[in-house]
PDB file of C-alpha atoms in Angstrom:
ATOM      1  CA  MET Y  20      -0.189  -0.013  -0.230  1.00 63.00           C
ATOM      2  CA  SER Y  21       1.003   3.573  -0.545  1.00 67.00           C
ATOM      3  CA  VAL Y  22       1.069   5.864   2.109  1.00 87.00           C
ATOM      4  CA  ASN Y  23      -0.158   9.032   1.114  1.00 94.00           C
ATOM      5  CA  LEU Y  24      -2.899  11.199   2.651  1.00 95.00           C
ATOM      6  CA  PRO Y  25      -5.664  10.161   0.618  1.00 94.00           C
ATOM      7  CA  ASN Y  26      -5.128   6.970   1.494  1.00 95.00           C
ATOM      8  CA  LEU Y  27      -4.683   7.725   5.101  1.00 96.00           C
ATOM      9  CA  LEU Y  28      -8.284   9.739   4.745  1.00 96.00           C
ATOM     10  CA  THR Y  29      -9.807   6.421   3.126  1.00 95.00           C
ATOM     11  CA  ILE Y  30      -8.088   4.696   6.512  1.00 96.00           C
ATOM     12  CA  PHE Y  31      -9.580   7.164   8.595  1.00 97.00           C
ATOM     13  CA  ARG Y  32     -13.315   7.028   7.364  1.00 96.00           C
ATOM     14  CA  ILE Y  33     -13.003   2.887   7.788  1.00 97.00           C
ATOM     15  CA  VAL Y  34     -12.293   3.925  11.384  1.00 97.00           C
ATOM     16  CA  LEU Y  35     -15.549   5.876  11.542  1.00 98.00           C
ATOM     17  CA  ILE Y  36     -17.521   3.143  11.254  1.00 98.00           C
ATOM     18  CA  PRO Y  37     -17.173   1.901  15.146  1.00 98.00           C
ATOM     19  CA  LEU Y  38     -17.567   5.271  16.266  1.00 98.00           C
ATOM     20  CA  TYR Y  39     -20.384   6.246  14.189  1.00 98.00           C
ATOM     21  CA  LEU Y  40     -22.336   2.762  15.679  1.00 98.00           C
ATOM     22  CA  TYR Y  41     -21.192   3.522  19.325  1.00 97.00           C
ATOM     23  CA  ILE Y  42     -22.583   6.762  19.248  1.00 97.00           C
ATOM     24  CA  PHE Y  43     -25.619   5.911  17.097  1.00 97.00           C
ATOM     25  CA  PHE Y  44     -26.600   3.348  19.762  1.00 97.00           C
ATOM     26  CA  SER Y  45     -25.604   4.775  22.699  1.00 96.00           C
ATOM     27  CA  GLU Y  46     -28.286   6.773  25.047  1.00 89.00           C
ATOM     28  CA  GLU Y  47     -26.389   9.608  25.520  1.00 90.00           C
ATOM     29  CA  PRO Y  48     -27.971  13.149  24.793  1.00 90.00           C
ATOM     30  CA  TYR Y  49     -27.741  13.946  20.986  1.00 95.00           C
ATOM     31  CA  HIS Y  50     -26.345  10.767  20.013  1.00 95.00           C
ATOM     32  CA  VAL Y  51     -28.363  11.157  16.227  1.00 96.00           C
ATOM     33  CA  GLU Y  52     -26.526  14.789  16.080  1.00 97.00           C
ATOM     34  CA  ILE Y  53     -23.506  13.406  16.667  1.00 97.00           C
ATOM     35  CA  ALA Y  54     -23.801  10.143  14.684  1.00 97.00           C
ATOM     36  CA  LEU Y  55     -24.971  12.527  11.846  1.00 97.00           C
ATOM     37  CA  GLY Y  56     -21.990  14.898  12.502  1.00 97.00           C
ATOM     38  CA  ILE Y  57     -19.825  11.534  11.940  1.00 98.00           C
ATOM     39  CA  LEU Y  58     -21.506  10.639   8.995  1.00 97.00           C
ATOM     40  CA  ILE Y  59     -20.886  14.333   7.610  1.00 96.00           C
ATOM     41  CA  LEU Y  60     -17.032  13.881   8.691  1.00 97.00           C
ATOM     42  CA  ALA Y  61     -17.109  10.726   6.797  1.00 96.00           C
ATOM     43  CA  GLY Y  62     -18.533  12.050   3.141  1.00 93.00           C
ATOM     44  CA  LEU Y  63     -16.024  15.200   4.086  1.00 95.00           C
ATOM     45  CA  THR Y  64     -13.029  12.961   3.934  1.00 95.00           C
ATOM     46  CA  ASP Y  65     -14.462  11.332   0.964  1.00 91.00           C
ATOM     47  CA  ILE Y  66     -14.747  13.968  -0.873  1.00 91.00           C
ATOM     48  CA  ALA Y  67     -11.424  15.302   0.017  1.00 94.00           C
ATOM     49  CA  ASP Y  68      -9.328  12.416  -0.271  1.00 91.00           C
ATOM     50  CA  GLY Y  69     -10.617  11.752  -4.393  1.00 87.00           C
ATOM     51  CA  TYR Y  70     -10.021  15.810  -4.758  1.00 91.00           C
ATOM     52  CA  ILE Y  71      -6.257  15.435  -3.161  1.00 94.00           C
ATOM     53  CA  ALA Y  72      -5.683  12.165  -5.208  1.00 91.00           C
ATOM     54  CA  ARG Y  73      -6.817  13.536  -8.585  1.00 89.00           C
ATOM     55  CA  LYS Y  74      -5.359  17.073  -8.140  1.00 93.00           C
ATOM     56  CA  HIS Y  75      -1.503  15.692  -6.905  1.00 95.00           C
ATOM     57  CA  LYS Y  76      -1.794  12.544  -8.712  1.00 92.00           C
ATOM     58  CA  LEU Y  77      -2.143  10.284  -6.287  1.00 92.00           C
ATOM     59  CA  VAL Y  78      -4.224   7.959  -7.388  1.00 89.00           C
ATOM     60  CA  THR Y  79      -3.253   4.312  -5.839  1.00 88.00           C
ATOM     61  CA  THR Y  80      -4.536   0.805  -6.892  1.00 83.00           C
ATOM     62  CA  PHE Y  81      -5.233   0.654  -2.759  1.00 88.00           C
ATOM     63  CA  GLY Y  82      -6.974   3.696  -3.271  1.00 88.00           C
ATOM     64  CA  ILE Y  83      -8.886   2.874  -6.167  1.00 81.00           C
ATOM     65  CA  MET Y  84     -10.189  -0.383  -4.459  1.00 81.00           C
ATOM     66  CA  MET Y  85     -10.072   0.726  -0.668  1.00 89.00           C
ATOM     67  CA  ASP Y  86     -12.433   3.825  -0.961  1.00 88.00           C
ATOM     68  CA  PRO Y  87     -15.436   2.551  -2.638  1.00 83.00           C
ATOM     69  CA  LEU Y  88     -14.951  -0.068  -0.021  1.00 87.00           C
ATOM     70  CA  ALA Y  89     -14.972   1.930   2.852  1.00 92.00           C
ATOM     71  CA  ASP Y  90     -17.915   4.199   1.372  1.00 89.00           C
ATOM     72  CA  LYS Y  91     -20.277   1.136   0.932  1.00 87.00           C
ATOM     73  CA  LEU Y  92     -18.784  -0.169   4.509  1.00 93.00           C
ATOM     74  CA  MET Y  93     -19.990   3.269   6.162  1.00 95.00           C
ATOM     75  CA  MET Y  94     -23.373   3.204   4.231  1.00 94.00           C
ATOM     76  CA  MET Y  95     -23.643  -0.613   5.043  1.00 94.00           C
ATOM     77  CA  SER Y  96     -23.207   0.388   8.674  1.00 97.00           C
ATOM     78  CA  VAL Y  97     -25.800   3.031   8.209  1.00 97.00           C
ATOM     79  CA  ILE Y  98     -28.706   1.735   6.612  1.00 97.00           C
ATOM     80  CA  ALA Y  99     -28.170  -1.610   9.343  1.00 97.00           C
ATOM     81  CA  SER Y 100     -28.743   1.015  12.305  1.00 98.00           C
ATOM     82  CA  LEU Y 101     -31.426   2.716  10.381  1.00 98.00           C
ATOM     83  CA  PHE Y 102     -33.158  -0.938  10.216  1.00 98.00           C
ATOM     84  CA  LEU Y 103     -32.019  -1.962  13.895  1.00 97.00           C
ATOM     85  CA  THR Y 104     -33.601   0.895  15.147  1.00 97.00           C
ATOM     86  CA  GLU Y 105     -36.922   0.601  12.910  1.00 96.00           C
ATOM     87  CA  ARG Y 106     -36.141   3.811  11.453  1.00 97.00           C
ATOM     88  CA  ILE Y 107     -36.588   1.703   7.723  1.00 97.00           C
ATOM     89  CA  SER Y 108     -37.954  -1.413   6.769  1.00 97.00           C
ATOM     90  CA  LEU Y 109     -36.221  -4.911   6.816  1.00 98.00           C
ATOM     91  CA  TRP Y 110     -36.932  -4.723   2.626  1.00 98.00           C
ATOM     92  CA  ALA Y 111     -35.248  -1.523   2.189  1.00 97.00           C
ATOM     93  CA  ALA Y 112     -32.397  -2.808   3.960  1.00 97.00           C
ATOM     94  CA  LEU Y 113     -32.247  -5.796   1.915  1.00 98.00           C
ATOM     95  CA  PHE Y 114     -32.291  -4.153  -1.478  1.00 97.00           C
ATOM     96  CA  PHE Y 115     -29.789  -1.640  -0.408  1.00 96.00           C
ATOM     97  CA  PHE Y 116     -27.485  -4.717   1.208  1.00 96.00           C
ATOM     98  CA  ALA Y 117     -28.247  -6.759  -1.904  1.00 96.00           C
ATOM     99  CA  ARG Y 118     -26.803  -4.307  -3.851  1.00 93.00           C
ATOM    100  CA  ASP Y 119     -23.783  -3.349  -2.064  1.00 89.00           C
ATOM    101  CA  VAL Y 120     -22.745  -6.779  -1.224  1.00 91.00           C
ATOM    102  CA  ALA Y 121     -22.756  -7.306  -5.093  1.00 90.00           C
ATOM    103  CA  MET Y 122     -21.161  -4.571  -6.062  1.00 84.00           C
ATOM    104  CA  ILE Y 123     -18.009  -5.568  -3.399  1.00 82.00           C
ATOM    105  CA  VAL Y 124     -18.254  -9.310  -4.500  1.00 87.00           C
ATOM    106  CA  THR Y 125     -17.601  -8.325  -8.377  1.00 81.00           C
ATOM    107  CA  GLY Y 126     -15.131  -5.869  -7.596  1.00 77.00           C
ATOM    108  CA  ALA Y 127     -13.054  -8.176  -5.904  1.00 81.00           C
ATOM    109  CA  ILE Y 128     -13.261 -10.941  -8.089  1.00 83.00           C
ATOM    110  CA  TYR Y 129     -12.562  -8.616 -10.889  1.00 78.00           C
ATOM    111  CA  HIS Y 130      -9.663  -7.342  -8.976  1.00 77.00           C
ATOM    112  CA  LEU Y 131      -8.370 -11.195  -7.863  1.00 83.00           C
ATOM    113  CA  ARG Y 132      -8.601 -12.121 -11.139  1.00 84.00           C
ATOM    114  CA  GLY Y 133      -6.265  -9.101 -12.380  1.00 81.00           C
ATOM    115  CA  LYS Y 134      -8.942  -7.363 -13.889  1.00 80.00           C
ATOM    116  CA  LYS Y 135      -9.035  -3.879 -14.010  1.00 76.00           C
ATOM    117  CA  THR Y 136     -11.401  -2.068 -11.879  1.00 71.00           C
ATOM    118  CA  VAL Y 137     -13.329   1.130 -12.579  1.00 70.00           C
ATOM    119  CA  PRO Y 138     -12.832   4.057 -10.373  1.00 67.00           C
ATOM    120  CA  ALA Y 139     -16.037   6.365  -9.360  1.00 69.00           C
ATOM    121  CA  ASN Y 140     -17.970   7.890 -11.884  1.00 77.00           C
ATOM    122  CA  ALA Y 141     -20.221  10.740 -11.818  1.00 84.00           C
ATOM    123  CA  TYR Y 142     -23.183   8.219 -11.230  1.00 87.00           C
ATOM    124  CA  GLY Y 143     -21.911   6.494  -8.302  1.00 83.00           C
ATOM    125  CA  LYS Y 144     -20.847  10.245  -6.828  1.00 82.00           C
ATOM    126  CA  VAL Y 145     -24.375  11.115  -7.494  1.00 91.00           C
ATOM    127  CA  THR Y 146     -25.504   8.055  -5.848  1.00 91.00           C
ATOM    128  CA  THR Y 147     -23.670   8.495  -2.785  1.00 87.00           C
ATOM    129  CA  VAL Y 148     -24.418  12.306  -2.471  1.00 89.00           C
ATOM    130  CA  LEU Y 149     -28.444  11.379  -2.405  1.00 94.00           C
ATOM    131  CA  PHE Y 150     -27.708   8.585   0.141  1.00 94.00           C
ATOM    132  CA  TYR Y 151     -25.979  11.063   2.441  1.00 92.00           C
ATOM    133  CA  LEU Y 152     -29.091  13.593   1.803  1.00 94.00           C
ATOM    134  CA  VAL Y 153     -31.871  10.960   2.803  1.00 96.00           C
ATOM    135  CA  ILE Y 154     -30.061   9.394   5.675  1.00 96.00           C
ATOM    136  CA  PRO Y 155     -30.677  12.495   8.247  1.00 96.00           C
ATOM    137  CA  LEU Y 156     -34.535  12.312   7.150  1.00 97.00           C
ATOM    138  CA  ALA Y 157     -34.138   8.454   7.987  1.00 97.00           C
ATOM    139  CA  MET Y 158     -32.839   9.462  11.194  1.00 96.00           C
ATOM    140  CA  TYR Y 159     -35.057  12.057  12.047  1.00 96.00           C
ATOM    141  CA  ARG Y 160     -37.941   9.735  11.021  1.00 95.00           C
ATOM    142  CA  TYR Y 161     -39.165  11.999   8.715  1.00 95.00           C
ATOM    143  CA  GLU Y 162     -42.850  11.028   7.418  1.00 94.00           C
ATOM    144  CA  TYR Y 163     -41.719  10.204   3.816  1.00 96.00           C
ATOM    145  CA  SER Y 164     -38.107   9.088   4.191  1.00 96.00           C
ATOM    146  CA  GLU Y 165     -38.756   5.730   3.556  1.00 95.00           C
ATOM    147  CA  GLU Y 166     -40.340   6.201  -0.029  1.00 96.00           C
ATOM    148  CA  ILE Y 167     -37.420   8.386  -1.031  1.00 97.00           C
ATOM    149  CA  LEU Y 168     -34.714   6.120   0.347  1.00 97.00           C
ATOM    150  CA  TRP Y 169     -36.704   3.559  -2.059  1.00 97.00           C
ATOM    151  CA  THR Y 170     -36.488   6.175  -4.957  1.00 97.00           C
ATOM    152  CA  VAL Y 171     -32.185   6.645  -4.558  1.00 97.00           C
ATOM    153  CA  ILE Y 172     -31.774   2.619  -3.749  1.00 97.00           C
ATOM    154  CA  ALA Y 173     -33.800   2.139  -7.399  1.00 96.00           C
ATOM    155  CA  PHE Y 174     -31.541   4.837  -8.723  1.00 96.00           C
ATOM    156  CA  SER Y 175     -28.370   3.037  -7.096  1.00 94.00           C
ATOM    157  CA  PHE Y 176     -29.308  -0.091  -9.391  1.00 95.00           C
ATOM    158  CA  ILE Y 177     -28.954   1.778 -12.418  1.00 94.00           C
ATOM    159  CA  THR Y 178     -25.743   3.039 -11.235  1.00 92.00           C
ATOM    160  CA  SER Y 179     -24.871  -0.346 -10.524  1.00 89.00           C
ATOM    161  CA  ALA Y 180     -25.371  -1.608 -13.823  1.00 91.00           C
ATOM    162  CA  ILE Y 181     -23.645   1.495 -15.626  1.00 89.00           C
ATOM    163  CA  TYR Y 182     -20.496   0.293 -13.669  1.00 85.00           C
ATOM    164  CA  LEU Y 183     -20.871  -3.517 -14.758  1.00 84.00           C
ATOM    165  CA  GLY Y 184     -21.191  -2.402 -18.264  1.00 86.00           C
ATOM    166  CA  LYS Y 185     -17.906  -0.270 -17.641  1.00 82.00           C
ATOM    167  CA  PHE Y 186     -16.296  -3.177 -15.914  1.00 80.00           C
ATOM    168  CA  ARG Y 187     -16.906  -5.469 -18.930  1.00 81.00           C
ATOM    169  CA  LEU Y 188     -16.197  -2.756 -21.615  1.00 85.00           C
ATOM    170  CA  LEU Y 189     -12.912  -2.014 -19.701  1.00 80.00           C
ATOM    171  CA  ASN Y 190     -11.863  -5.818 -19.318  1.00 81.00           C
ATOM    172  CA  ARG Y 191     -12.827  -7.124 -23.002  1.00 80.00           C
ATOM    173  CA  THR Y 192      -9.550  -6.511 -24.644  1.00 63.00           C
TER     174      THR Y 192
END
């Protein structure tokens, strides 16, 4: 692994996951607000590591693989916490997990077979932003948060299909 600032930010985002879960499930006052702050910090470090990596030509294989994995692990943790506290339905959580696990497994298979992987594109970034926007609605039990979440989940499946197409095109030669 190449140790550079973007990769350290990615590792930091992974470290934030247990902290988010601990705070979210605690009985402390303002635990939801603090957990949301941790999630926002994770989102900001995601933006920062991508920007720094591209601007300073610090893109690494580690970053290409671990950056989206860190995002998916954080989002899976958040979705699990929302389900376990009955803020979202089992079906929404299952569809979210099915899509993310499929993307992780597919990326790992391509990587382990020595195939090229596709870095994040605009569709993936929009999907991530949409999840970051809908999650606070679910955290605070906004009346239509589940319906909005389903819309974002549907969009994420479209994004996944685009990624799979790019994986296949990139590795066809």
